[in-house]
mmCIF file of C-alpha atoms in Angstrom:
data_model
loop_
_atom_site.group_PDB
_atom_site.id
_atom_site.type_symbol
_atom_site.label_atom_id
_atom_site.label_comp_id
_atom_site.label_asym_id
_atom_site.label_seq_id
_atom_site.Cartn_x
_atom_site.Cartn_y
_atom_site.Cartn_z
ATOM 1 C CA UNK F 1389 114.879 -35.358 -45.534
ATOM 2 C CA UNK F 1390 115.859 -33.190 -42.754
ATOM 3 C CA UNK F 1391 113.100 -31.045 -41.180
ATOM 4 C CA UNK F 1392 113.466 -27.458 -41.519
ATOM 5 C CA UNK F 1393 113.208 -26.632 -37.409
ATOM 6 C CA UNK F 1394 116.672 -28.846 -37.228
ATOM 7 C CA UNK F 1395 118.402 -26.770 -39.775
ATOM 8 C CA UNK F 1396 121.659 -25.948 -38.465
ATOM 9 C CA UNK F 1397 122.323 -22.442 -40.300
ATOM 10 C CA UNK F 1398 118.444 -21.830 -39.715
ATOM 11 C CA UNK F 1399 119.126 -22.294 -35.729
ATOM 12 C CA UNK F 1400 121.979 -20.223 -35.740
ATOM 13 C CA UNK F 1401 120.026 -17.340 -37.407
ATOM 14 C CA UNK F 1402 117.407 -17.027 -34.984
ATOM 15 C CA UNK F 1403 120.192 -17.089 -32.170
ATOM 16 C CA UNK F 1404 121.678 -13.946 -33.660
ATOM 17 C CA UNK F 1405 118.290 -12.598 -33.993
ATOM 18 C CA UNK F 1406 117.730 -12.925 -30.275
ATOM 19 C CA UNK F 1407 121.091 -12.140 -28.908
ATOM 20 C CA UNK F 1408 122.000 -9.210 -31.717
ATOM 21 C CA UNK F 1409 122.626 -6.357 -29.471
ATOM 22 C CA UNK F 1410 121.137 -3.203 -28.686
ATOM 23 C CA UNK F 1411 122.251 -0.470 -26.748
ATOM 24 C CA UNK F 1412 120.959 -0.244 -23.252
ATOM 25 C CA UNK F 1413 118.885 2.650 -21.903
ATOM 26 C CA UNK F 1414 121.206 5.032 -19.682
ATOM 27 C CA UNK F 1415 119.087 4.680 -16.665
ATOM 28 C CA UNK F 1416 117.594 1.161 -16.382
ATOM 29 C CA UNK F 1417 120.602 -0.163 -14.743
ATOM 30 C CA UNK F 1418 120.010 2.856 -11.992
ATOM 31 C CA UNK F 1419 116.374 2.302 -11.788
ATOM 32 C CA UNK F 1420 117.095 -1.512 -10.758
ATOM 33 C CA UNK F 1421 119.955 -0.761 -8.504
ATOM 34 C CA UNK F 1422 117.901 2.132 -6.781
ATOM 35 C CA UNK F 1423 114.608 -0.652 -6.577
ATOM 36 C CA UNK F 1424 117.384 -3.236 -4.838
ATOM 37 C CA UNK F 1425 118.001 -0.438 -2.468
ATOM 38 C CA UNK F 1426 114.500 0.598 -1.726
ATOM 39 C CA UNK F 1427 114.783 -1.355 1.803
ATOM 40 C CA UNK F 1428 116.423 1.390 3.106
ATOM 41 C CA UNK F 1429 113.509 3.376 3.083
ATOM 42 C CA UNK F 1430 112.167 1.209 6.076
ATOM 43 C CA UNK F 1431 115.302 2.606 8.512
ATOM 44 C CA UNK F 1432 114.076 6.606 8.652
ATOM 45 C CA UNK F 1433 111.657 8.606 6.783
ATOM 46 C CA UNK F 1434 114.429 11.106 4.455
ATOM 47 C CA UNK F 1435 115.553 7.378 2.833
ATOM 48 C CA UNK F 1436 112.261 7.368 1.340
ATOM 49 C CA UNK F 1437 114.409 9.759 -1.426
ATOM 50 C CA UNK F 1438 116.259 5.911 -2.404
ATOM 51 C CA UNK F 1439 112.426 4.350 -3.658
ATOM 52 C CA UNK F 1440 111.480 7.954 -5.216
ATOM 53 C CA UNK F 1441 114.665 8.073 -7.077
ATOM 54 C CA UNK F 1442 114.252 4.547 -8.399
ATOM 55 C CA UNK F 1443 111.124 5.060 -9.588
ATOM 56 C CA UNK F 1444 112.071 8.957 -11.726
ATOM 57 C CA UNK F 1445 114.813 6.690 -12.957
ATOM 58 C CA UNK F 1446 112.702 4.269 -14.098
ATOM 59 C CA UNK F 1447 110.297 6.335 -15.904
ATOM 60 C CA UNK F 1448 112.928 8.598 -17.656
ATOM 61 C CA UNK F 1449 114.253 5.085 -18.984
ATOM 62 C CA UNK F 1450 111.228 3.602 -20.198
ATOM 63 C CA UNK F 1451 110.245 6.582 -21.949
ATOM 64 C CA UNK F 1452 113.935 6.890 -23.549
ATOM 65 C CA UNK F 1453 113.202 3.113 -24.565
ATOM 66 C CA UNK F 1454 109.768 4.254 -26.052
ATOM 67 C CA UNK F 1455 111.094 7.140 -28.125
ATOM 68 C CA UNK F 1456 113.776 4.923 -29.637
ATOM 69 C CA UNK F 1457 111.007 2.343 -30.979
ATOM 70 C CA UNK F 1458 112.359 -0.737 -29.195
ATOM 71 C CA UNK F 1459 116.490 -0.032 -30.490
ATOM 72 C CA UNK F 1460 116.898 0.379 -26.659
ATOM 73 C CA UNK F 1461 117.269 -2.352 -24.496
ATOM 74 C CA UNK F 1462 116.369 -2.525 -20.466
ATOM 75 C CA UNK F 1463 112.725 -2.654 -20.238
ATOM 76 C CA UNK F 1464 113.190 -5.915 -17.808
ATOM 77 C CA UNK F 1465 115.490 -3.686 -16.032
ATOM 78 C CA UNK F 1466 113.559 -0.811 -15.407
ATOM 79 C CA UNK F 1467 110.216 -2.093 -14.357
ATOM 80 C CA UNK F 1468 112.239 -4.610 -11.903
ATOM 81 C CA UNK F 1469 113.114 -1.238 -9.822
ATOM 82 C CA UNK F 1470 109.819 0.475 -10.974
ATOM 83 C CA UNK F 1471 108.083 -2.238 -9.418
ATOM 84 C CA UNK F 1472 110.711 -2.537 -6.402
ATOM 85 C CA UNK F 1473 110.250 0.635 -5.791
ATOM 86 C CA UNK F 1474 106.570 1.014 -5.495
ATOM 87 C CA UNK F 1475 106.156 -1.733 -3.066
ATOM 88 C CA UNK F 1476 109.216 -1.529 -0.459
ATOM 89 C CA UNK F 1477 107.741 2.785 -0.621
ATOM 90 C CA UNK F 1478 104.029 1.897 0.151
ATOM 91 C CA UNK F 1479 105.010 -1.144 3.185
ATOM 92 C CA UNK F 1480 107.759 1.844 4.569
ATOM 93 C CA UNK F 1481 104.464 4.220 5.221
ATOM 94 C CA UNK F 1482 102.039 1.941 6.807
ATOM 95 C CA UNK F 1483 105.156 0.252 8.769
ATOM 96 C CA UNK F 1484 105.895 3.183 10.922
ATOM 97 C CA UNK F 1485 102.067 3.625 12.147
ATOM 98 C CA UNK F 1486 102.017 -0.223 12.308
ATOM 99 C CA UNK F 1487 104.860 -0.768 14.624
ATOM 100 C CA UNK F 1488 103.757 2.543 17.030
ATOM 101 C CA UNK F 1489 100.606 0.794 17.350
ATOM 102 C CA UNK F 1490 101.604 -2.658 18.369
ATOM 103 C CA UNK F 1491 104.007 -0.497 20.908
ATOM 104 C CA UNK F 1492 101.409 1.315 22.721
ATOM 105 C CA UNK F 1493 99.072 -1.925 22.981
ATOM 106 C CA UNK F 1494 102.450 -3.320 24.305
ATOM 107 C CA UNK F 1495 103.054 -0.244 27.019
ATOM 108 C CA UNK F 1496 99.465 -0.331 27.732
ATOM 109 C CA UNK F 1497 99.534 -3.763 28.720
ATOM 110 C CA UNK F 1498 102.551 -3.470 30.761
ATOM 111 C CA UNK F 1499 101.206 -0.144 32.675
ATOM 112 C CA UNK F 1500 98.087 -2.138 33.836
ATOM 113 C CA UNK F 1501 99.861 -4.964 34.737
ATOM 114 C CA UNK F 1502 102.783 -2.799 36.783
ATOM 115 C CA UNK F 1503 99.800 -0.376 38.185
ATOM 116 C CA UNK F 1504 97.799 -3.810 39.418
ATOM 117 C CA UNK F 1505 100.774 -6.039 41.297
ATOM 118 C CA UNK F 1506 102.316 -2.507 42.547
ATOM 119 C CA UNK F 1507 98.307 -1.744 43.880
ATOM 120 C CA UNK F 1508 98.375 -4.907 45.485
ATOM 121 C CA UNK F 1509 101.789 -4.884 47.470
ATOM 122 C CA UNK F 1510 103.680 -7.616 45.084
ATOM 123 C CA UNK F 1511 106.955 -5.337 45.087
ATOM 124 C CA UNK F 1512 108.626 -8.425 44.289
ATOM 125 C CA UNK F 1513 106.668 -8.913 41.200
ATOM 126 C CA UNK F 1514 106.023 -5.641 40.701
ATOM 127 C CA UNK F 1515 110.335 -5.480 40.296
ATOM 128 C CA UNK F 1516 110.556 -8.089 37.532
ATOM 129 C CA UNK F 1517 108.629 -5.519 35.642
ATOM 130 C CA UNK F 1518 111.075 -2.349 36.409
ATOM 131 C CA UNK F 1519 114.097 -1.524 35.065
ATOM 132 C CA UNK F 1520 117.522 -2.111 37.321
ATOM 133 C CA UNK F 1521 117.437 1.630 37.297
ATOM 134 C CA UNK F 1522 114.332 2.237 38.410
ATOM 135 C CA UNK F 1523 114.708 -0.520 41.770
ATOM 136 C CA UNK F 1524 118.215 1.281 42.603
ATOM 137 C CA UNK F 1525 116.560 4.876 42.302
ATOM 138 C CA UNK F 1526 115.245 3.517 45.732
ATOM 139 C CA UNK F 1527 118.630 3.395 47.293
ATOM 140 C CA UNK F 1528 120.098 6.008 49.218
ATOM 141 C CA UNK F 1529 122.925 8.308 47.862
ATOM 142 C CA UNK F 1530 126.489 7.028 48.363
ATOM 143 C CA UNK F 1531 129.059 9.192 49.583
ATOM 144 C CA UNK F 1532 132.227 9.766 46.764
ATOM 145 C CA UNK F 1533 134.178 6.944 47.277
ATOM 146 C CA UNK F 1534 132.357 4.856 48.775
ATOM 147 C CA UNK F 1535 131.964 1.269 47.471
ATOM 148 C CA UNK F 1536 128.830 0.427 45.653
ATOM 149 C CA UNK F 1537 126.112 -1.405 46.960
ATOM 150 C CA UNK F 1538 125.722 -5.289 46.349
ATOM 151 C CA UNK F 1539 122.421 -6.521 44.893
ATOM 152 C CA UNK F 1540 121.302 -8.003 48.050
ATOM 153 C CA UNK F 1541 121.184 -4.142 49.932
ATOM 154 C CA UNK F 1542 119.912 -2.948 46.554
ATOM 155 C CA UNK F 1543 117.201 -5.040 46.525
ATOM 156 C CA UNK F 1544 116.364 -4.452 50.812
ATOM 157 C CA UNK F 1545 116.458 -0.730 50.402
ATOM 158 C CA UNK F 1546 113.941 -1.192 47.163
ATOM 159 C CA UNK F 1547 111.390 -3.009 49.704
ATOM 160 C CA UNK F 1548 111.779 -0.984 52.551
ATOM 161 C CA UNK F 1549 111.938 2.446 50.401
ATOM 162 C CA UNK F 1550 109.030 1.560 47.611
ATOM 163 C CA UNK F 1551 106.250 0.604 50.524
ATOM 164 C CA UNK F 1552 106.387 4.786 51.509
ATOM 165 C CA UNK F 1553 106.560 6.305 47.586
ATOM 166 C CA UNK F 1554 103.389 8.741 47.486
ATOM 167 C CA UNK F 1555 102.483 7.073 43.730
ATOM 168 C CA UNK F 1556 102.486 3.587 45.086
ATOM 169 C CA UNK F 1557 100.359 4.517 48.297
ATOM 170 C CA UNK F 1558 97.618 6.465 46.232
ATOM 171 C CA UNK F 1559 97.645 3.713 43.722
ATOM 172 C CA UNK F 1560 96.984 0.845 46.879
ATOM 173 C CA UNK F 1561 94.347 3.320 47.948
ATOM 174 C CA UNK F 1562 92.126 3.031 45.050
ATOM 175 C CA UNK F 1563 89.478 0.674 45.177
ATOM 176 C CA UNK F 1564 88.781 -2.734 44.501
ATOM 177 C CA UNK F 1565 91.250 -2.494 41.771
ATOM 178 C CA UNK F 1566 92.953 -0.041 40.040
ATOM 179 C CA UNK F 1567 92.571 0.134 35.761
ATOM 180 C CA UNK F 1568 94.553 2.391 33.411
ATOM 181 C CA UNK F 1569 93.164 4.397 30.730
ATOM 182 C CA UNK F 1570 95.848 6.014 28.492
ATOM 183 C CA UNK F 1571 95.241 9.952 28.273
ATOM 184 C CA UNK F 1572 96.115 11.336 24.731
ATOM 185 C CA UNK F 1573 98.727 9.801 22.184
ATOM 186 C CA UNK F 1574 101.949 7.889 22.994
ATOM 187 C CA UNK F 1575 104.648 9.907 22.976
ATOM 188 C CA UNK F 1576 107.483 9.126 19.735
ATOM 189 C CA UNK F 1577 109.679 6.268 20.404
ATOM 190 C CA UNK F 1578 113.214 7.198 21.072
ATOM 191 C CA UNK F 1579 115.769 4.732 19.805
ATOM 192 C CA UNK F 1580 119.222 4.507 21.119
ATOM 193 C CA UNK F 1581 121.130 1.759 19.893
ATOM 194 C CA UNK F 1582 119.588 -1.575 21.265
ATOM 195 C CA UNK F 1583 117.211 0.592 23.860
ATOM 196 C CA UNK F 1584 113.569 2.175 23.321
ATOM 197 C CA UNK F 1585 112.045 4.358 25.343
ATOM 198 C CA UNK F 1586 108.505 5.796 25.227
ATOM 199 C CA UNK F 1587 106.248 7.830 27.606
ATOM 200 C CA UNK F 1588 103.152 7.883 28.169
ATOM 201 C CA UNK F 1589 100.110 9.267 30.216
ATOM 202 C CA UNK F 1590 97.627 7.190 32.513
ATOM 203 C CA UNK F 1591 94.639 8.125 34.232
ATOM 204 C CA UNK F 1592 94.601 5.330 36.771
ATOM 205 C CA UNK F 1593 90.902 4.904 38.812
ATOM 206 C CA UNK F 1594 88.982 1.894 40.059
ATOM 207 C CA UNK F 1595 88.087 -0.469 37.710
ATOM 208 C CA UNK F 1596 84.858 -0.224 38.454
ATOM 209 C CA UNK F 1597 84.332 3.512 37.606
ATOM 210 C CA UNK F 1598 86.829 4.097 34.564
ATOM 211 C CA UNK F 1599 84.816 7.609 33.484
ATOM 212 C CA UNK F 1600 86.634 10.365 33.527
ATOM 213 C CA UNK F 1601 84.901 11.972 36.473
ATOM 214 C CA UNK F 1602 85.838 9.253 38.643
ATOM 215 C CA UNK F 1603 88.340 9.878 41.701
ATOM 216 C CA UNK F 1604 91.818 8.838 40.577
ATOM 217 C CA UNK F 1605 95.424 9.899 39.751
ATOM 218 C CA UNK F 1606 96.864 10.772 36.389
ATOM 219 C CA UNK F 1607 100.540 9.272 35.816
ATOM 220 C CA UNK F 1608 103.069 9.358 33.604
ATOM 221 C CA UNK F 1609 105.385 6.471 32.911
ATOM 222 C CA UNK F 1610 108.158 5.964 30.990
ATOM 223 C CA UNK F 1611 108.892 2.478 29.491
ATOM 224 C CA UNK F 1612 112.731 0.929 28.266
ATOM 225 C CA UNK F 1613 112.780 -2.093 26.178
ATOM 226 C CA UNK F 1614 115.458 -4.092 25.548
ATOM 227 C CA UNK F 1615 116.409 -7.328 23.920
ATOM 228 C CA UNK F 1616 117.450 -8.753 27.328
ATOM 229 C CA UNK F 1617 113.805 -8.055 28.403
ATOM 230 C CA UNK F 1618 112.029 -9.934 25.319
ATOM 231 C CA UNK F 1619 114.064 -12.796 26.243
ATOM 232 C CA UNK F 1620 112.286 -12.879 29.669
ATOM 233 C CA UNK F 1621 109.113 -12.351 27.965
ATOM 234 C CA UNK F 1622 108.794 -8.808 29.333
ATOM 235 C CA UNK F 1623 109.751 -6.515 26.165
ATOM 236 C CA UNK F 1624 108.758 -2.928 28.046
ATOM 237 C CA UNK F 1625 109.723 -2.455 31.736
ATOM 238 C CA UNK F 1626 109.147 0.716 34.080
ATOM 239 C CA UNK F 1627 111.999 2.676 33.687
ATOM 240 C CA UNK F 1628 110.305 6.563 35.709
ATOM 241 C CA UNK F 1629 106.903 7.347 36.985
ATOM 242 C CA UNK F 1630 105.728 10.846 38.048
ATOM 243 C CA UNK F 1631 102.400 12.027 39.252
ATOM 244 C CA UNK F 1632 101.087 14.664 37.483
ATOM 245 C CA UNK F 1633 97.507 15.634 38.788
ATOM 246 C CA UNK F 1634 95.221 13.886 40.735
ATOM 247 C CA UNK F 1635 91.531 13.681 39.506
ATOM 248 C CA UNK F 1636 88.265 14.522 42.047
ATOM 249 C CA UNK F 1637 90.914 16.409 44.478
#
């Protein structure tokens, strides 16, 4: 006798039961496509419109699905992009204040270590952490026409011009050792195709009387980062300093 779970026509009824069609809610298809697209909210804030969109789309088709008792289909659908939606929104708005923190530990790290070998006369070291821009702002001004200067003059004039720059001979007159302390909040990055740039302000005083009291010069510096530079293992280099206020004077 043949059991009943092999019959045949009993099979093929419970196939069309599964697979007979229903119409598919208007919007669940949007709602999913919008949740695939909810990445985009991570490039700039006004994208956050693609994960808000998904998710109105989503609830406007599960309610439509509600209403019709189960005759509409894409449920699945919908709370795919519901559910897309929700989480690529929420990591967008803690990755922003994420990544400008792990910046300004990164710029702080690189003014105290600039401030320190420039304090201690290590121009050479000190130029492995400064931007090609920043050594040849030590060169003198070329006359129109005339040819450019190789790397080796480049490099002389940086030695011979960097040893006399008023910021570098208050910071090697601050004793034992100069330490930064950042003053207020790190300016916005600017981002210009592969380059980022952020300022900052620096009180810089001897390590061994950080207070705010204590005899020192306030800085600020302005930091590039480049691809190039994370290769070398030094993401942010100084691209400007300018003394803005001494303190105790």
């Amino acid at each position: 006798m043949e059991r009943p779970d092999r019959d045949p026509q009993m099979l093929l009824s419970a196939v069309d039961e599964e697979t007979s069609y229903r119409p598919l809610a208007p919007l669940s298809l949007a709602a999913l496509g919008l949740g695939l697209a909810a990445p985009l909210a991570w490039a700039a804030p006004f994208l956050m419109i693609v994960p808000a969109a998904a998710v109105a789309a989503a609830l406007i088709a599960l309610g439509q699905i509600n209403r019709s008792g189960d005759r509409l289909s894409g449920r699945r659908a919908a709370l795919v992009g519901f559910a897309l939606a929700i989480a690529f929104a929420a990591s967008a708005a803690v990755r922003g204040p994420i990544r400008a923190r792990i910046m300004q530990q990164q710029i702080d790290q690189a003014a105290q270590q600039w401030v320190e070998v420039v304090a201690a006369g290590e121009f050479g070291k000190a130029s492995t952490l400064m931007t090609a821009s920043a050594i040849s702002s030590f060169s003198p001004q070329r006359d129109p026409g005339a040819p450019p200067l190789g790397e080796d003059e480049i490099r002389e004039n940086y030695f011979l011009k960097i040893a006399q720059d008023d910021v570098v001979q208050t910071l090697q007159a601050i004793e034992p050792r100069p330490a930064v302390r950042r003053q207020g909040p790190v300016g916005e990055p600017v981002f210009e195709g592969p380059s980022t740039r952020m300022r900052s302000h620096y009180l810089v005083a001897s390590a061994e009387t950080r207070d705010s009291k204590s005899p020192g010069v306030t800085l600020e510096l302005q930091f590039l980062r480049l691809a190039a530079y994370e290769a070398d293992g030094v993401p942010w280099r100084v691209e400007r300093w300018t003394r803005i206020g001494a303190d105790g004077q």
